Coordinates of C-alpha atoms in Angstrom, one line a residue:
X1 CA -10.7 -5.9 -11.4
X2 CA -9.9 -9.3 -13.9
X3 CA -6.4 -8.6 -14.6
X4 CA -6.1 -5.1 -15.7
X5 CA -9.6 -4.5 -17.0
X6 CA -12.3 -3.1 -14.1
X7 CA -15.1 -5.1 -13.7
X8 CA -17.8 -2.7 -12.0
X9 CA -17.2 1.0 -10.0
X10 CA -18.6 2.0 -6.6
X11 CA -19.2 5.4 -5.0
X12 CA -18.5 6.3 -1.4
X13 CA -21.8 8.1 -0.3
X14 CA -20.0 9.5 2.6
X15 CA -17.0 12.5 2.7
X16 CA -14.8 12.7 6.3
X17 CA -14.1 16.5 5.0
X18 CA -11.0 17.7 3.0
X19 CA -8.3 17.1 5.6
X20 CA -9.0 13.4 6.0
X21 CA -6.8 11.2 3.4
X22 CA -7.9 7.8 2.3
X23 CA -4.7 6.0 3.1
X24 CA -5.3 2.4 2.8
X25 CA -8.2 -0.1 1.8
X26 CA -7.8 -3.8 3.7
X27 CA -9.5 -5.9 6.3
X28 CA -7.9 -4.7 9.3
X29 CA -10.1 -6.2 11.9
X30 CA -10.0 -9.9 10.6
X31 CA -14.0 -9.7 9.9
X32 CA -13.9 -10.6 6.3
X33 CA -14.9 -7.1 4.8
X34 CA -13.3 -4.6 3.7
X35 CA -12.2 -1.2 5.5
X36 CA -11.0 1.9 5.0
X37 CA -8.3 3.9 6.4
X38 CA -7.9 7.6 6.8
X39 CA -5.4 9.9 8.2
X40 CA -5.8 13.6 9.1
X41 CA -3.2 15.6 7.6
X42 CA -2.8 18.1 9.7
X43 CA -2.4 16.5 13.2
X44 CA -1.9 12.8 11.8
X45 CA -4.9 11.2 14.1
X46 CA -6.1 7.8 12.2
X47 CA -9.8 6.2 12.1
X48 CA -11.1 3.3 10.1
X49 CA -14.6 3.6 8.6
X50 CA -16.7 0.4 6.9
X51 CA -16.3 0.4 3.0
X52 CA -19.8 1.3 2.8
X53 CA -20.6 3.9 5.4
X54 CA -19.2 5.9 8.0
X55 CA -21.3 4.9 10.7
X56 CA -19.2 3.5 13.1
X57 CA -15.9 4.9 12.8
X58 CA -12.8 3.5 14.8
X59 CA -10.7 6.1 16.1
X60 CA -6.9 4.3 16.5
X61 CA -5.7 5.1 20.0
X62 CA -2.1 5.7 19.1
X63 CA -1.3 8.9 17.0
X64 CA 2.0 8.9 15.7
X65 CA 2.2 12.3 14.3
X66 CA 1.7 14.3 10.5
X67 CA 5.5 13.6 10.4
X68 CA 5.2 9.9 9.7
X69 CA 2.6 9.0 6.7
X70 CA 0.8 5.6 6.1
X71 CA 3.2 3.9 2.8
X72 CA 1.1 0.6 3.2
X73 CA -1.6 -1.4 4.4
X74 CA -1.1 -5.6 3.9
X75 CA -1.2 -8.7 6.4
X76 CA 2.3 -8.7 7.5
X77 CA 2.5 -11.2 10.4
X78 CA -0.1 -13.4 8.5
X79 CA -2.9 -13.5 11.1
X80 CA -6.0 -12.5 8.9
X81 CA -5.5 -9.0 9.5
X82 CA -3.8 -6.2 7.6
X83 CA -1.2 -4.3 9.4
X84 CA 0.3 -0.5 8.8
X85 CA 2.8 0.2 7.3
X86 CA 4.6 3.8 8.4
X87 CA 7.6 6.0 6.6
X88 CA 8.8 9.2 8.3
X89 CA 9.1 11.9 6.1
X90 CA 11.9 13.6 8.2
X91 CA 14.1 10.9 9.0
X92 CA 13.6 8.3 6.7
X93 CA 12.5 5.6 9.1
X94 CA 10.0 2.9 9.0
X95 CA 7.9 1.2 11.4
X96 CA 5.3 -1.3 11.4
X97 CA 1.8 -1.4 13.6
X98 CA 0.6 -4.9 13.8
X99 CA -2.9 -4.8 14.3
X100 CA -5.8 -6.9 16.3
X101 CA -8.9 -7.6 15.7
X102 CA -10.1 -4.3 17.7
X103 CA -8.4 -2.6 14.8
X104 CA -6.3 -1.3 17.3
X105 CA -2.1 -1.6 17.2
X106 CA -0.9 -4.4 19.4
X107 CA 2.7 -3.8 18.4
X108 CA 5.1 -1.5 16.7
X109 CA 7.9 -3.0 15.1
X110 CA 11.1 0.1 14.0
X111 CA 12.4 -1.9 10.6
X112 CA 15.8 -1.6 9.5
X113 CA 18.2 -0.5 7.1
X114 CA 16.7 2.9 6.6
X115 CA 16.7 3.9 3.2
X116 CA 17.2 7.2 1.7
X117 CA 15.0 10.3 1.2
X118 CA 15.3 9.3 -2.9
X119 CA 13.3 6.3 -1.7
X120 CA 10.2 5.6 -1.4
X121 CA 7.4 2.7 -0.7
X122 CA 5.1 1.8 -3.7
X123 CA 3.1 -1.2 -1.8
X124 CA 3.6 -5.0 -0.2
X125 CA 2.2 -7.6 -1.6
X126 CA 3.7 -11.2 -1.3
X127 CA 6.3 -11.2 -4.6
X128 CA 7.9 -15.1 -3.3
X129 CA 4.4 -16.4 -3.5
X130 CA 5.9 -17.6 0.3
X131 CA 3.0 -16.7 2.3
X132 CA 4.3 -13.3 3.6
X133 CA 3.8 -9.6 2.1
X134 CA 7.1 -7.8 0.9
X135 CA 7.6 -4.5 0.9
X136 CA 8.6 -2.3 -2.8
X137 CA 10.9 0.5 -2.7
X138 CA 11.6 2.5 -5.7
X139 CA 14.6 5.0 -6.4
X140 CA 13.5 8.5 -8.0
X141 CA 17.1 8.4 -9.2
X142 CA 16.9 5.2 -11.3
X143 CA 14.5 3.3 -13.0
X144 CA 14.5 0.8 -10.6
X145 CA 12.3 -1.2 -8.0
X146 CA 13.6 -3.2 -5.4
X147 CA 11.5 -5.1 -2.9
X148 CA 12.3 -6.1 0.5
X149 CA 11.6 -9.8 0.6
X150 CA 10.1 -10.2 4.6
X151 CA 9.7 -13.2 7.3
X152 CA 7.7 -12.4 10.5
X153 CA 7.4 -9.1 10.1
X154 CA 10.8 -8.5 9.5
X155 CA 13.4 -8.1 6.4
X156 CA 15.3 -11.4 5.3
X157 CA 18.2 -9.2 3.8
X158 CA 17.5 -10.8 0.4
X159 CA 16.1 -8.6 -2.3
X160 CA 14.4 -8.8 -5.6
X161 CA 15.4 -5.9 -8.4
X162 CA 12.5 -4.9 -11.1
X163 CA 13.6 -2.8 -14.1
X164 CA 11.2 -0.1 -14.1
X165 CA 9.3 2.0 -16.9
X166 CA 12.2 4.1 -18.7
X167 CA 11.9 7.5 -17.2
X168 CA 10.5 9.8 -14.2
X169 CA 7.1 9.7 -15.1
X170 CA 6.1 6.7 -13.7
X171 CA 5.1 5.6 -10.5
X172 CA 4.1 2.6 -8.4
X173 CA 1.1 3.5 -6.4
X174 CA -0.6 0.2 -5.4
X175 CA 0.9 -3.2 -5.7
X176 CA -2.2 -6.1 -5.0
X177 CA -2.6 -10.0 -7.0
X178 CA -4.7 -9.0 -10.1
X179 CA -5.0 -12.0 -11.5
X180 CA -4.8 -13.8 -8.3
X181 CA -2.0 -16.3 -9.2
X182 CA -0.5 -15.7 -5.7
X183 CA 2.1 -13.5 -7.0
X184 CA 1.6 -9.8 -6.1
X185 CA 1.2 -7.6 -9.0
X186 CA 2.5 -3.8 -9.9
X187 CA 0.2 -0.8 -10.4
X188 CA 1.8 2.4 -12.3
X189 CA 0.7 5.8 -13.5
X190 CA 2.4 8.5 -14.9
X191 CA 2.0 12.4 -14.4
X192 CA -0.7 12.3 -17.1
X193 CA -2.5 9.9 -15.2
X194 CA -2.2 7.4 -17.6
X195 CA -2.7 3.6 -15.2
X196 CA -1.1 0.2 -16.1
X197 CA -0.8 -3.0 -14.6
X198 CA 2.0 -5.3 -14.5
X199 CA 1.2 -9.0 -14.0
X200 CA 4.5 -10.5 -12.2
X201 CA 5.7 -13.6 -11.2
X202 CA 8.2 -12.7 -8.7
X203 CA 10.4 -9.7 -10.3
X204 CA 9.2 -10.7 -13.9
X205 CA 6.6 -9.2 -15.8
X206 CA 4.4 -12.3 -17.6
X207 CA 1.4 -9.6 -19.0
X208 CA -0.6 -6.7 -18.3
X209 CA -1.9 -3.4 -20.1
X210 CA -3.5 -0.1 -19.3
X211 CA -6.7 0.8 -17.0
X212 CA -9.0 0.9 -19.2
X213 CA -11.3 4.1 -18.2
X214 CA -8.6 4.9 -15.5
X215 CA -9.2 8.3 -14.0
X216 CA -7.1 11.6 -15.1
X217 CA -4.6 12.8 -12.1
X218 CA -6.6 15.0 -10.5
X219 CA -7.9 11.4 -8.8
X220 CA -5.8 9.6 -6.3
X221 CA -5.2 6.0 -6.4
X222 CA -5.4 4.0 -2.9
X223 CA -5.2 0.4 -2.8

């Protein structure tokens, strides 16, 4: 991507079969390249392939169950490799696997306040421009975004609100620095499938436009 226009498409020349979710793209063994993450729906069990092949697959040791899903993947204890972000779908909570460089989760971190079931997690991406990922929420009651502002791993307590697209039809599914400025930036689509970008600075919106030759919403978006 340059902004919000793509600058070239790849094709994954390999399929884990229908059950397996892509949940997450990010360097999660500190290498330098980029991986993949996948979750099996059905009994939860996680493995991380290359970006390129499926060869050697890592199988993550811990399983913590179909009831918790992968929200987001970003470097949240700043040590070169991205961590996991996890909501449970029955209970609201979230956690947070820090990983090391085996891929593996060295620690689990339960975060805190829960939110509500009419939240949920849209990305993390560093919206301070501090040097450490944040974590957006965003209210299916409201047009509203609010981002957890985070410090080691952990939530501050301070907050940033983002007025959202008017209406239900939009939502944020990836959140990554575009136009890398070192602000994180906001990825939408609607029910149509229609994909915009927002170029932020912190919670303000400085540019942006639609995807071009974004995919209808048959497609899912993981970033």
């Amino acid at each position: 991507m340059d902004s919000a226009v793509p600058t070239s498409t790849y094709q994954l020349t390999f399929n884990l079969g229908a059950n397996w979710m892509m949940t997450g793209t990010a360097d999660f063994d500190g290498n330098g390249e980029l991986d993949i993450l996948w979750q099996e729906q059905t009994t939860g069990e996680l493995v991380i392939s290359g970006i390129q092949n499926a060869a050697s697959l890592t199988t993550l040791s811990t399983n913590p169950g179909p009831a918790w899903s992968v929200a987001a993947t970003s470097d949240f204890d700043n040590d070169g490799k991205a961590d996991i972000l996890w909501r449970n779908g029955q209970t609201g909570e979230t956690a947070l696997w820090l990983m090391n460089d085996q891929g593996q989760a060295s620690d689990s971190i339960l975060l805190s306040p829960v939110a509500g079931e009419n939240w949920s997690i849209g990305g993390a991406g560093d919206f301070n421009s501090d040097g450490s990922d944040d974590i957006v929420w965003q209210d299916a009651n409201s047009d509203v975004l609010t981002v957890w502002l985070m410090e080691n791993s952990q939530p501050t307590g301070e907050v940033l609100m983002i007025d959202a697209p008017a209406g239900s039809a939009w939502t944020v599914v990836g959140v990554s620095d575009f136009n890398t400025d070192g602000f994180a930036d906001l990825l939408w689509r609607d029910t149509t499938g229609k994909t915009v970008i927002w170029l932020m600075q912190g919670n303000q919106m400085i540019g942006g436009g639609e995807v071009e030759g974004a995919f209808d919403s048959s497609w899912q978006i993981t970033v």
